[in-house]
Coordinates of C-alpha atoms and ligand atoms in Angstrom, one line a residue:
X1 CA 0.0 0.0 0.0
X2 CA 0.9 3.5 -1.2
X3 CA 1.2 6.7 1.9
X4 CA 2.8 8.6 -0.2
X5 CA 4.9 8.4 -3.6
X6 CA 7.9 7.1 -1.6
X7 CA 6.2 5.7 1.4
X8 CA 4.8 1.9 1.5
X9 CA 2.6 0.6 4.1
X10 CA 4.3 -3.0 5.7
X11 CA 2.4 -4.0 8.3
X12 CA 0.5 -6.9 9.2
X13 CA -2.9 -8.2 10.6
X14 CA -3.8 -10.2 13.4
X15 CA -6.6 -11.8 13.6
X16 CA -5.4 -14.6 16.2
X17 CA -4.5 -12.4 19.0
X18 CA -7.1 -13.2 22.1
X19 CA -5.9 -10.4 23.9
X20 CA -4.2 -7.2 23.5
X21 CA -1.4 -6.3 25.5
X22 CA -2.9 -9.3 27.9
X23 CA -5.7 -7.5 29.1
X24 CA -7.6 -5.9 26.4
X25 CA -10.1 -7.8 23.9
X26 CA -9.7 -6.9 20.7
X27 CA -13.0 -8.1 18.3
X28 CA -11.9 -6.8 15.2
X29 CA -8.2 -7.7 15.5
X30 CA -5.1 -5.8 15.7
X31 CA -2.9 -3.9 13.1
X32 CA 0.9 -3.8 13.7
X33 CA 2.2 -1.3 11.2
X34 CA 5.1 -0.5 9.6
X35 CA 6.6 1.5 6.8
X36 CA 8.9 2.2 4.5
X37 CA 10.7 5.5 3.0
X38 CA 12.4 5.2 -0.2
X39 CA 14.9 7.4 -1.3
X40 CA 19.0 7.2 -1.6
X41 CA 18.6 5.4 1.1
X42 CA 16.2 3.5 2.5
X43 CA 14.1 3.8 6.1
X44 CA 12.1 1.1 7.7
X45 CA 10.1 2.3 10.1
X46 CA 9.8 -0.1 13.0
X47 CA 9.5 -3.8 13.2
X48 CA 5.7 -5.7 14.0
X49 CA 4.4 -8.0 16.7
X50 CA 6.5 -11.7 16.9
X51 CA 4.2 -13.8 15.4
X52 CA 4.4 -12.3 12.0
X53 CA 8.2 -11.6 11.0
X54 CA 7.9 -14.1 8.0
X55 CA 5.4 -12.2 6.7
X56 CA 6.2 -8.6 7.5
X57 CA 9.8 -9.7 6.2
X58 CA 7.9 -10.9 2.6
X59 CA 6.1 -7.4 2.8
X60 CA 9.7 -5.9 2.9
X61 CA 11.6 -7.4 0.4
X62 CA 8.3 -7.1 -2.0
X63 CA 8.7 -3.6 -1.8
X64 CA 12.4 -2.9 -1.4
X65 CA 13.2 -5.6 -4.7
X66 CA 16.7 -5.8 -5.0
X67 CA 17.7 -3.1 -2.9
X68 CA 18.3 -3.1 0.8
X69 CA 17.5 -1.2 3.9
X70 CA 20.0 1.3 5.3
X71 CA 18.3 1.8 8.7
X72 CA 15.7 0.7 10.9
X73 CA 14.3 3.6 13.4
X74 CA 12.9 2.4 15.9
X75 CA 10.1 5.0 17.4
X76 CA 9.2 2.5 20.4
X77 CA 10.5 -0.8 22.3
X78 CA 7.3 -2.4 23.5
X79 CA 7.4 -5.5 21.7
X80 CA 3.8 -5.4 19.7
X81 CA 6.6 -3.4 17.3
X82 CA 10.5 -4.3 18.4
X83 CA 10.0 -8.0 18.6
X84 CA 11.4 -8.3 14.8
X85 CA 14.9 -6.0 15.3
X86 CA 16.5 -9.4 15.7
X87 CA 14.9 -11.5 12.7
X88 CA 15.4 -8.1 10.0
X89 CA 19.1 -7.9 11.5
X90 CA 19.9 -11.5 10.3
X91 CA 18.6 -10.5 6.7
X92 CA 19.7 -7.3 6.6
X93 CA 22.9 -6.9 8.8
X94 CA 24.5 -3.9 7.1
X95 CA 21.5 -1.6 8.0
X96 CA 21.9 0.7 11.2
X97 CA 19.5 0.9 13.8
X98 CA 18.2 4.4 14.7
X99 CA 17.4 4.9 18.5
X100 CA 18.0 7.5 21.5
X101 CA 19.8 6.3 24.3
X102 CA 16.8 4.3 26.0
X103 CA 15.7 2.5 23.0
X104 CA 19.0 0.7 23.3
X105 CA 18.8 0.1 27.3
X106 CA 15.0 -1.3 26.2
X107 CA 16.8 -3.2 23.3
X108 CA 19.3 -4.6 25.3
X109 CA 17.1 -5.7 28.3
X110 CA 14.4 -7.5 25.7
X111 CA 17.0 -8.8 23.0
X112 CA 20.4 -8.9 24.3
X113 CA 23.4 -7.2 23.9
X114 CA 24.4 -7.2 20.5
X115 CA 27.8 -5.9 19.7
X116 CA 27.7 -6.4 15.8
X117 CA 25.0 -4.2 15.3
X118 CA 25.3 -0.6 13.5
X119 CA 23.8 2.0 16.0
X120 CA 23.2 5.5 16.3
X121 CA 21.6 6.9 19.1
X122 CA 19.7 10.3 17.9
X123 CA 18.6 13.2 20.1
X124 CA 15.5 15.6 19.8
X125 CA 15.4 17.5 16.9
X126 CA 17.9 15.6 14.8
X127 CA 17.9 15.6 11.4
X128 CA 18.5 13.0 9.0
X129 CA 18.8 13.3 5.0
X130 CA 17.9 10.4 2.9
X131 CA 18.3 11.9 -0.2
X132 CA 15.3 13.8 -0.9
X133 CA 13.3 12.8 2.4
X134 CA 14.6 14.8 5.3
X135 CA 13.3 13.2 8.7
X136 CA 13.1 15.1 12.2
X137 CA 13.0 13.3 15.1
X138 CA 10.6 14.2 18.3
X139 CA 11.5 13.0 21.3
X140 CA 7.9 12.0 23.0
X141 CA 8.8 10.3 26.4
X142 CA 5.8 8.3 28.5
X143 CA 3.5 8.3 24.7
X144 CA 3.8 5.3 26.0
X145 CA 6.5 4.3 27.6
X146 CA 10.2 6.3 27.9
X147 CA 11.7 6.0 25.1
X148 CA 9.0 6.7 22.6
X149 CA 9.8 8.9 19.9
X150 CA 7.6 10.4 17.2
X151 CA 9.6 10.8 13.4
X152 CA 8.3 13.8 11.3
X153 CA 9.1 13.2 7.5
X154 CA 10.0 17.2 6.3
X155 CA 9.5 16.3 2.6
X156 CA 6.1 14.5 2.2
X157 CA 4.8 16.4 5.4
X158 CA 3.9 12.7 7.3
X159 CA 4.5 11.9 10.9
X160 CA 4.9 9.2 12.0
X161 CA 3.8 9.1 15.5
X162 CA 4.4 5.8 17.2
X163 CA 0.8 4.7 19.7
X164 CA -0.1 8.3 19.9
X165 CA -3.5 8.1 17.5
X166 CA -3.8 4.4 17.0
X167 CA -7.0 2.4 17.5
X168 CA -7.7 -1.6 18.3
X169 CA -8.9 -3.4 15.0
X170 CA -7.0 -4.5 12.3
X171 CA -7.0 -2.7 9.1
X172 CA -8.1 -5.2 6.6
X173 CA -12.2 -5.1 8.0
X174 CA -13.9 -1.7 8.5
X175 CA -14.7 -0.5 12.0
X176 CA -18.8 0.0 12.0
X177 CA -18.2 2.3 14.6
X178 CA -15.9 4.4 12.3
X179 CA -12.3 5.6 14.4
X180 CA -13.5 7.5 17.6
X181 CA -14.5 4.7 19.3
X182 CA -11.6 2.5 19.5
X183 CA -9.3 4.8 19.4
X184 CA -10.8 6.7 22.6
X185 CA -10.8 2.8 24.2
X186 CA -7.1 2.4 23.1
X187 CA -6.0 5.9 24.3
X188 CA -7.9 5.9 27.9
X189 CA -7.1 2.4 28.4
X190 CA -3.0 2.4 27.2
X191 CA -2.1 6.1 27.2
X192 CA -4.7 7.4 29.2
X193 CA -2.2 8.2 32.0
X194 CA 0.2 10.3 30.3
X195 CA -2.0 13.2 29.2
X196 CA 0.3 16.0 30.3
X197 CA 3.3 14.1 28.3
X198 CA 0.6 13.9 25.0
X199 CA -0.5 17.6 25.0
X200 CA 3.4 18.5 25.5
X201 CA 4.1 16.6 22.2
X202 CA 1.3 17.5 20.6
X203 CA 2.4 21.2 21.4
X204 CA 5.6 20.2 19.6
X205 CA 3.4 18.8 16.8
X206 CA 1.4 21.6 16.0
X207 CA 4.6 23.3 14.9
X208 CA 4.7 21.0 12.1
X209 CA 3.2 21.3 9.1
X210 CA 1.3 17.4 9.0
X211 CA -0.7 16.4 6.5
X212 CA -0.5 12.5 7.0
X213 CA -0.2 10.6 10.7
X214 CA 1.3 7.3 10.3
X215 CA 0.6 5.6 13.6
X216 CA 1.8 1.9 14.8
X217 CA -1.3 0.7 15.5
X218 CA -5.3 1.4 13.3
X219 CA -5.0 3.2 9.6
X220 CA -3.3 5.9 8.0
X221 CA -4.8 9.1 9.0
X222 CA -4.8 11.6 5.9
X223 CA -7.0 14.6 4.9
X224 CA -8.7 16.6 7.4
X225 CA -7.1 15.7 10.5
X226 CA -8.7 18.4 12.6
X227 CA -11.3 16.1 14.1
X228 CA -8.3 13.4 15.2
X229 CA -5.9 16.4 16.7
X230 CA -9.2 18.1 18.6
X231 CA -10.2 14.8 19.9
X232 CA -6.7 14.3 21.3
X233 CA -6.4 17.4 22.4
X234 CA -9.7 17.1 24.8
X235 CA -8.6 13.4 25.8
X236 CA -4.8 14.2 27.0
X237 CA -6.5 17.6 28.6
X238 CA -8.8 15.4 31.0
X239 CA -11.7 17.4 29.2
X240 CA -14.6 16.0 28.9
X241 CA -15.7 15.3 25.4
X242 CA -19.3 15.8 25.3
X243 CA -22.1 16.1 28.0
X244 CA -23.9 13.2 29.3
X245 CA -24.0 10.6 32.4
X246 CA -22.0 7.5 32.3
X247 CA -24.2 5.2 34.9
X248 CA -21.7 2.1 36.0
X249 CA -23.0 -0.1 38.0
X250 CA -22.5 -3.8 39.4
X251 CA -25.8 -5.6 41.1
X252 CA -25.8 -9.1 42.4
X253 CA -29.4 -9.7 42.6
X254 CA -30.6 -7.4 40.0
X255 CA -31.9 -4.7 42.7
X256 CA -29.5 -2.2 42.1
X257 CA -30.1 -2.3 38.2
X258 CA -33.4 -1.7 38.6
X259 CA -32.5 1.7 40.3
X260 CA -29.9 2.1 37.3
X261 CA -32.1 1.6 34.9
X262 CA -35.0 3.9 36.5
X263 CA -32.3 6.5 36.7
X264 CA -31.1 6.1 33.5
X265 CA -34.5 6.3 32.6
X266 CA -35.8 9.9 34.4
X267 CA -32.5 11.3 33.0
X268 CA -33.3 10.5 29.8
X269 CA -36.8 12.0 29.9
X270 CA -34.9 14.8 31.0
X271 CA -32.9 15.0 27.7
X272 CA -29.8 13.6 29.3
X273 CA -27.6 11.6 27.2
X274 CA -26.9 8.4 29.4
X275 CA -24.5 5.3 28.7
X276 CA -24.9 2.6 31.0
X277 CA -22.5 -0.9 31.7
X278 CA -22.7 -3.8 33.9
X279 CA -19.2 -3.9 35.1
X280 CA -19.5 -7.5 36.2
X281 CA -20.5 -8.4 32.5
X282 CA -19.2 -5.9 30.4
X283 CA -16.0 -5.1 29.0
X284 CA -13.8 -2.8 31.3
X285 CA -12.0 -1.0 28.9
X286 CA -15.2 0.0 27.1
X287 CA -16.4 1.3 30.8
X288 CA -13.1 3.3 31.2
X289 CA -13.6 5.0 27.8
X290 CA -17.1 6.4 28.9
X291 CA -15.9 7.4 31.7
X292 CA -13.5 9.4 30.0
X293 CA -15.9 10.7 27.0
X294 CA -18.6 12.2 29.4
X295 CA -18.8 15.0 32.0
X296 CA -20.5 13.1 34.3
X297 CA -20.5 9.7 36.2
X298 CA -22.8 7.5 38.5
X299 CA -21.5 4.6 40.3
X300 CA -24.2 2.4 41.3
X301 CA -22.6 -0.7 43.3
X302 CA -23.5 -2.7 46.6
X303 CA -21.9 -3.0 50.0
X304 CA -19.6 -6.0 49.8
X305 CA -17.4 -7.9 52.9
X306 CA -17.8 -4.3 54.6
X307 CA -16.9 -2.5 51.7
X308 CA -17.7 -2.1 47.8
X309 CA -18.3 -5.1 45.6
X310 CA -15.4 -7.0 43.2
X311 CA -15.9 -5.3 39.9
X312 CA -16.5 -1.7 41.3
X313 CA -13.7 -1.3 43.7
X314 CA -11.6 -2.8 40.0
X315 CA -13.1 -0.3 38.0
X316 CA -12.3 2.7 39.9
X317 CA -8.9 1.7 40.5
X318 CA -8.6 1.7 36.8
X319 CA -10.1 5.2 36.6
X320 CA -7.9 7.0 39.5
X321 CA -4.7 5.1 37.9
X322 CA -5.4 7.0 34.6
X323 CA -5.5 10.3 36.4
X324 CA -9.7 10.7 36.6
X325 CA -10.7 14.3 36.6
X326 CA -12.4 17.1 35.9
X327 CA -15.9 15.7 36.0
X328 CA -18.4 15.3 38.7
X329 CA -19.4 12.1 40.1
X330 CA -22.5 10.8 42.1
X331 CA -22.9 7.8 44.0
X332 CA -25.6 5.1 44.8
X333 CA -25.3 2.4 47.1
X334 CA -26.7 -0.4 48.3
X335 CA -27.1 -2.6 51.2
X336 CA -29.4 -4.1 53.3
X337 CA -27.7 -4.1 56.8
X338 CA -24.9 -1.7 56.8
X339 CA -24.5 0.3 53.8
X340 CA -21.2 1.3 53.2
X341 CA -20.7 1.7 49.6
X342 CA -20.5 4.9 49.1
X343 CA -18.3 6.4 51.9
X344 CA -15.7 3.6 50.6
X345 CA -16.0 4.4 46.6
X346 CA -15.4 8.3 47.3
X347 CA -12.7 7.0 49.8
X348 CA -10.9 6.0 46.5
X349 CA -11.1 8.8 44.5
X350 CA -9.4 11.0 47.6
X351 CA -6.4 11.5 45.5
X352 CA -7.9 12.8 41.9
X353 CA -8.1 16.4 41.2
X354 CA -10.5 18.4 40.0
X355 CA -13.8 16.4 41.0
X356 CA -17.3 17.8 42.1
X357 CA -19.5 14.9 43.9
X358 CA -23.3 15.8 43.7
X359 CA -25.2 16.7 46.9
X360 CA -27.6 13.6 46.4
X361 CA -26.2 10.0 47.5
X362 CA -28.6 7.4 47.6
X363 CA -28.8 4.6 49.4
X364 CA -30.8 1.5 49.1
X365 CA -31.9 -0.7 51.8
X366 CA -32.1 -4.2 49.6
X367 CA -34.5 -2.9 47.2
X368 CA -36.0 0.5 45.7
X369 CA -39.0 1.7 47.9
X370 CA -40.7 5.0 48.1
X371 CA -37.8 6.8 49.7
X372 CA -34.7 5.5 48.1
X373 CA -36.7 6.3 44.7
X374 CA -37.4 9.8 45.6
X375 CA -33.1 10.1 46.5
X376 CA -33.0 9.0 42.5
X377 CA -35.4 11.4 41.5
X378 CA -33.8 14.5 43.7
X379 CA -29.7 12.7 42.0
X380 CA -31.4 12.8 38.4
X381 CA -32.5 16.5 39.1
X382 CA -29.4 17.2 40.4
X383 CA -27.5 15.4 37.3
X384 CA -29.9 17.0 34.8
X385 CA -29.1 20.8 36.5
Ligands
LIG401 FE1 1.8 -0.5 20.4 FE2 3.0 0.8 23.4 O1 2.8 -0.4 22.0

């Protein structure tokens, strides 16, 4: 596949991969992508996941022919897109491989030492001329890990930036859901953390004059890419991307989703957009992205071994590790001796910044009656303010 006139698309699909990373299910697969520049000499940019080197190696040679690679960069360690140095060394040992000083540390640690190969260790900013291609490295520590770096291609105006606006899903079937979506689940769940280090690099980025993103991960971004860079501006900011109440809940006998669902319910008569997931049933990382995509969240869980059940006490975690802010949060408990639910999830969230909690809490005994359903009519008034 063409990027540009002397940029070829090398990647590969997987469609075996259970999970992601080991944690994240992936229905439509996963891309591992990599490119090519060719010029006077030639740049492959990064390797692909270890279960496809024969292939990705047959994607190489069909589009170098009878020429050969002078360097592999290699924008980022994690082995999804390193675990191939080794294998394209043995075919092509003459080529040097293009780093900063912690990609070789990384390299070293997951490969080896390896004292034949050609190295040269580049620093922010560096230039380096392949003829007609000139290419600019950007330094982009914790986008996701340390020694990330971002490679901005001066001639065809591409970058190529490493996770930073990737997606889950492999290239070769269309998303129905079009990019957002699994994008915002890959950001908030893998690089969710690291929002200040993603707005400083996109800072750096919007110096440069990009008209294509070449990402490791999801397809080639080209035309417009307004709607992409706005989108990761509000994600990396902690802003909330639209209004609208993100109701998770967990419920072992089914009474606590009936007050979910009658909330969900009186705020939608209200005109309130609601999402709502059973965290005990649904997928996590879906739960984390709608979190993260509206302004405002109700957690709905029961009072478990003297404090908040399985799934819910998970679920936050995964929301006050990402940095969770900026948004306002209500609570509804339930228990039917010593409800404790609440005090316990707020408890958790002592540490995040920038979070309102609504006046309303309510509390079930067991089941809804006429006075717990008046507390979710006073939270839905409160939520639809
Ligand atoms: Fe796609 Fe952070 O690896």
């Amino acid at each position: 596949m063409k990027v540009t006139e002397d940029i070829k698309y090398v990647g590969v699909n997987d469609h075996q991969i259970d999970l992601f990373e080991g944690q994240y299910i992936v229905p439509l697969g996963m891309a591992y992508n990599s490119y090519v520049i060719m010029d006077e000499k030639i740049v492959v940019m990064d390797t692909v996941d270890r279960n496809f080197g024969d292939e990705w190696l047959a994607n190489l040679a069909a589009v170098l022919g009878d020429r050969k690679p002078d360097y592999l960069i290699v924008q980022h360690m994690e082995p999804d897109h390193s675990s191939n140095i080794v294998n394209f060394l043995n075919v092509y040992p003459d080529a040097t491989v293009i780093g900063n000083g912690k990609t070789f540390t990384f390299m070293e640690q997951f490969y080896g030492k390896n004292d034949s190969m050609k190295k040269q260790v580049v620093k922010n900013g560096e230039e380096l001329v392949l003829g007609k291609h000139v290419l600019k490295f950007v330094l982009a520590p914790m986008v996701h890990w340390p020694e990330v770096m971002f490679t901005y291609d001066c001639t065809d105006k591409v970058l190529f930036s490493a996770d930073a606006f990737g997606k889950f899903g492999a290239n070769d079937v269309e998303d129905p859901e079009g990019w957002d979506c699994e994008a915002r689940r890959y950001y908030f769940g893998i690089v969710g953390k690291y929002g200040l280090q993603v707005t400083k690099v996109l800072k750096a980025a919007a110096a440069l004059d990009i008209q294509t993103i070449c990402p490791l991960h999801g397809p080639v971004l080209s035309g417009d890419l307004s709607h992409y860079l706005d989108l990761y501006t509000k994600w990396a900011s902690y802003t909330p991307e639209e209004p609208g109440v993100f109701i998770a809940y967990t419920s072992i006998y089914g009474n606590t989703k009936v007050a979910v669902e009658k909330l969900a319910e009186l705020l939608g008569a209200k005109g309130v957009k609601v999402a709502v997931s059973d965290l005990a049933r649904e997928d996590w990382a879906e739960a984390v992205e709608d979190a993260f995509r509206y302004d405002r969240l109700v957690l709905a869980t029961t009072t478990y071994n003297n404090g908040i059940f399985p799934a819910m006490h998970s679920f936050i975690e995964h929301l006050t590790e990402r940095e969770y802010q900026n948004r306002t949060i209500a609570f509804v408990e339930n228990g039917s001796w010593a409800p404790v639910a609440a005090k316990n999830m707020k408890a958790l969230f002592e540490k995040s910044k920038k979070i309102t909690y609504t006046e309303t809490t309510v509390t079930i005994k067991s089941a809804l009656n006429a006075d717990s359903k008046a507390a979710l009519e006073k939270l839905a008034e409160e939520l639809a303010g």
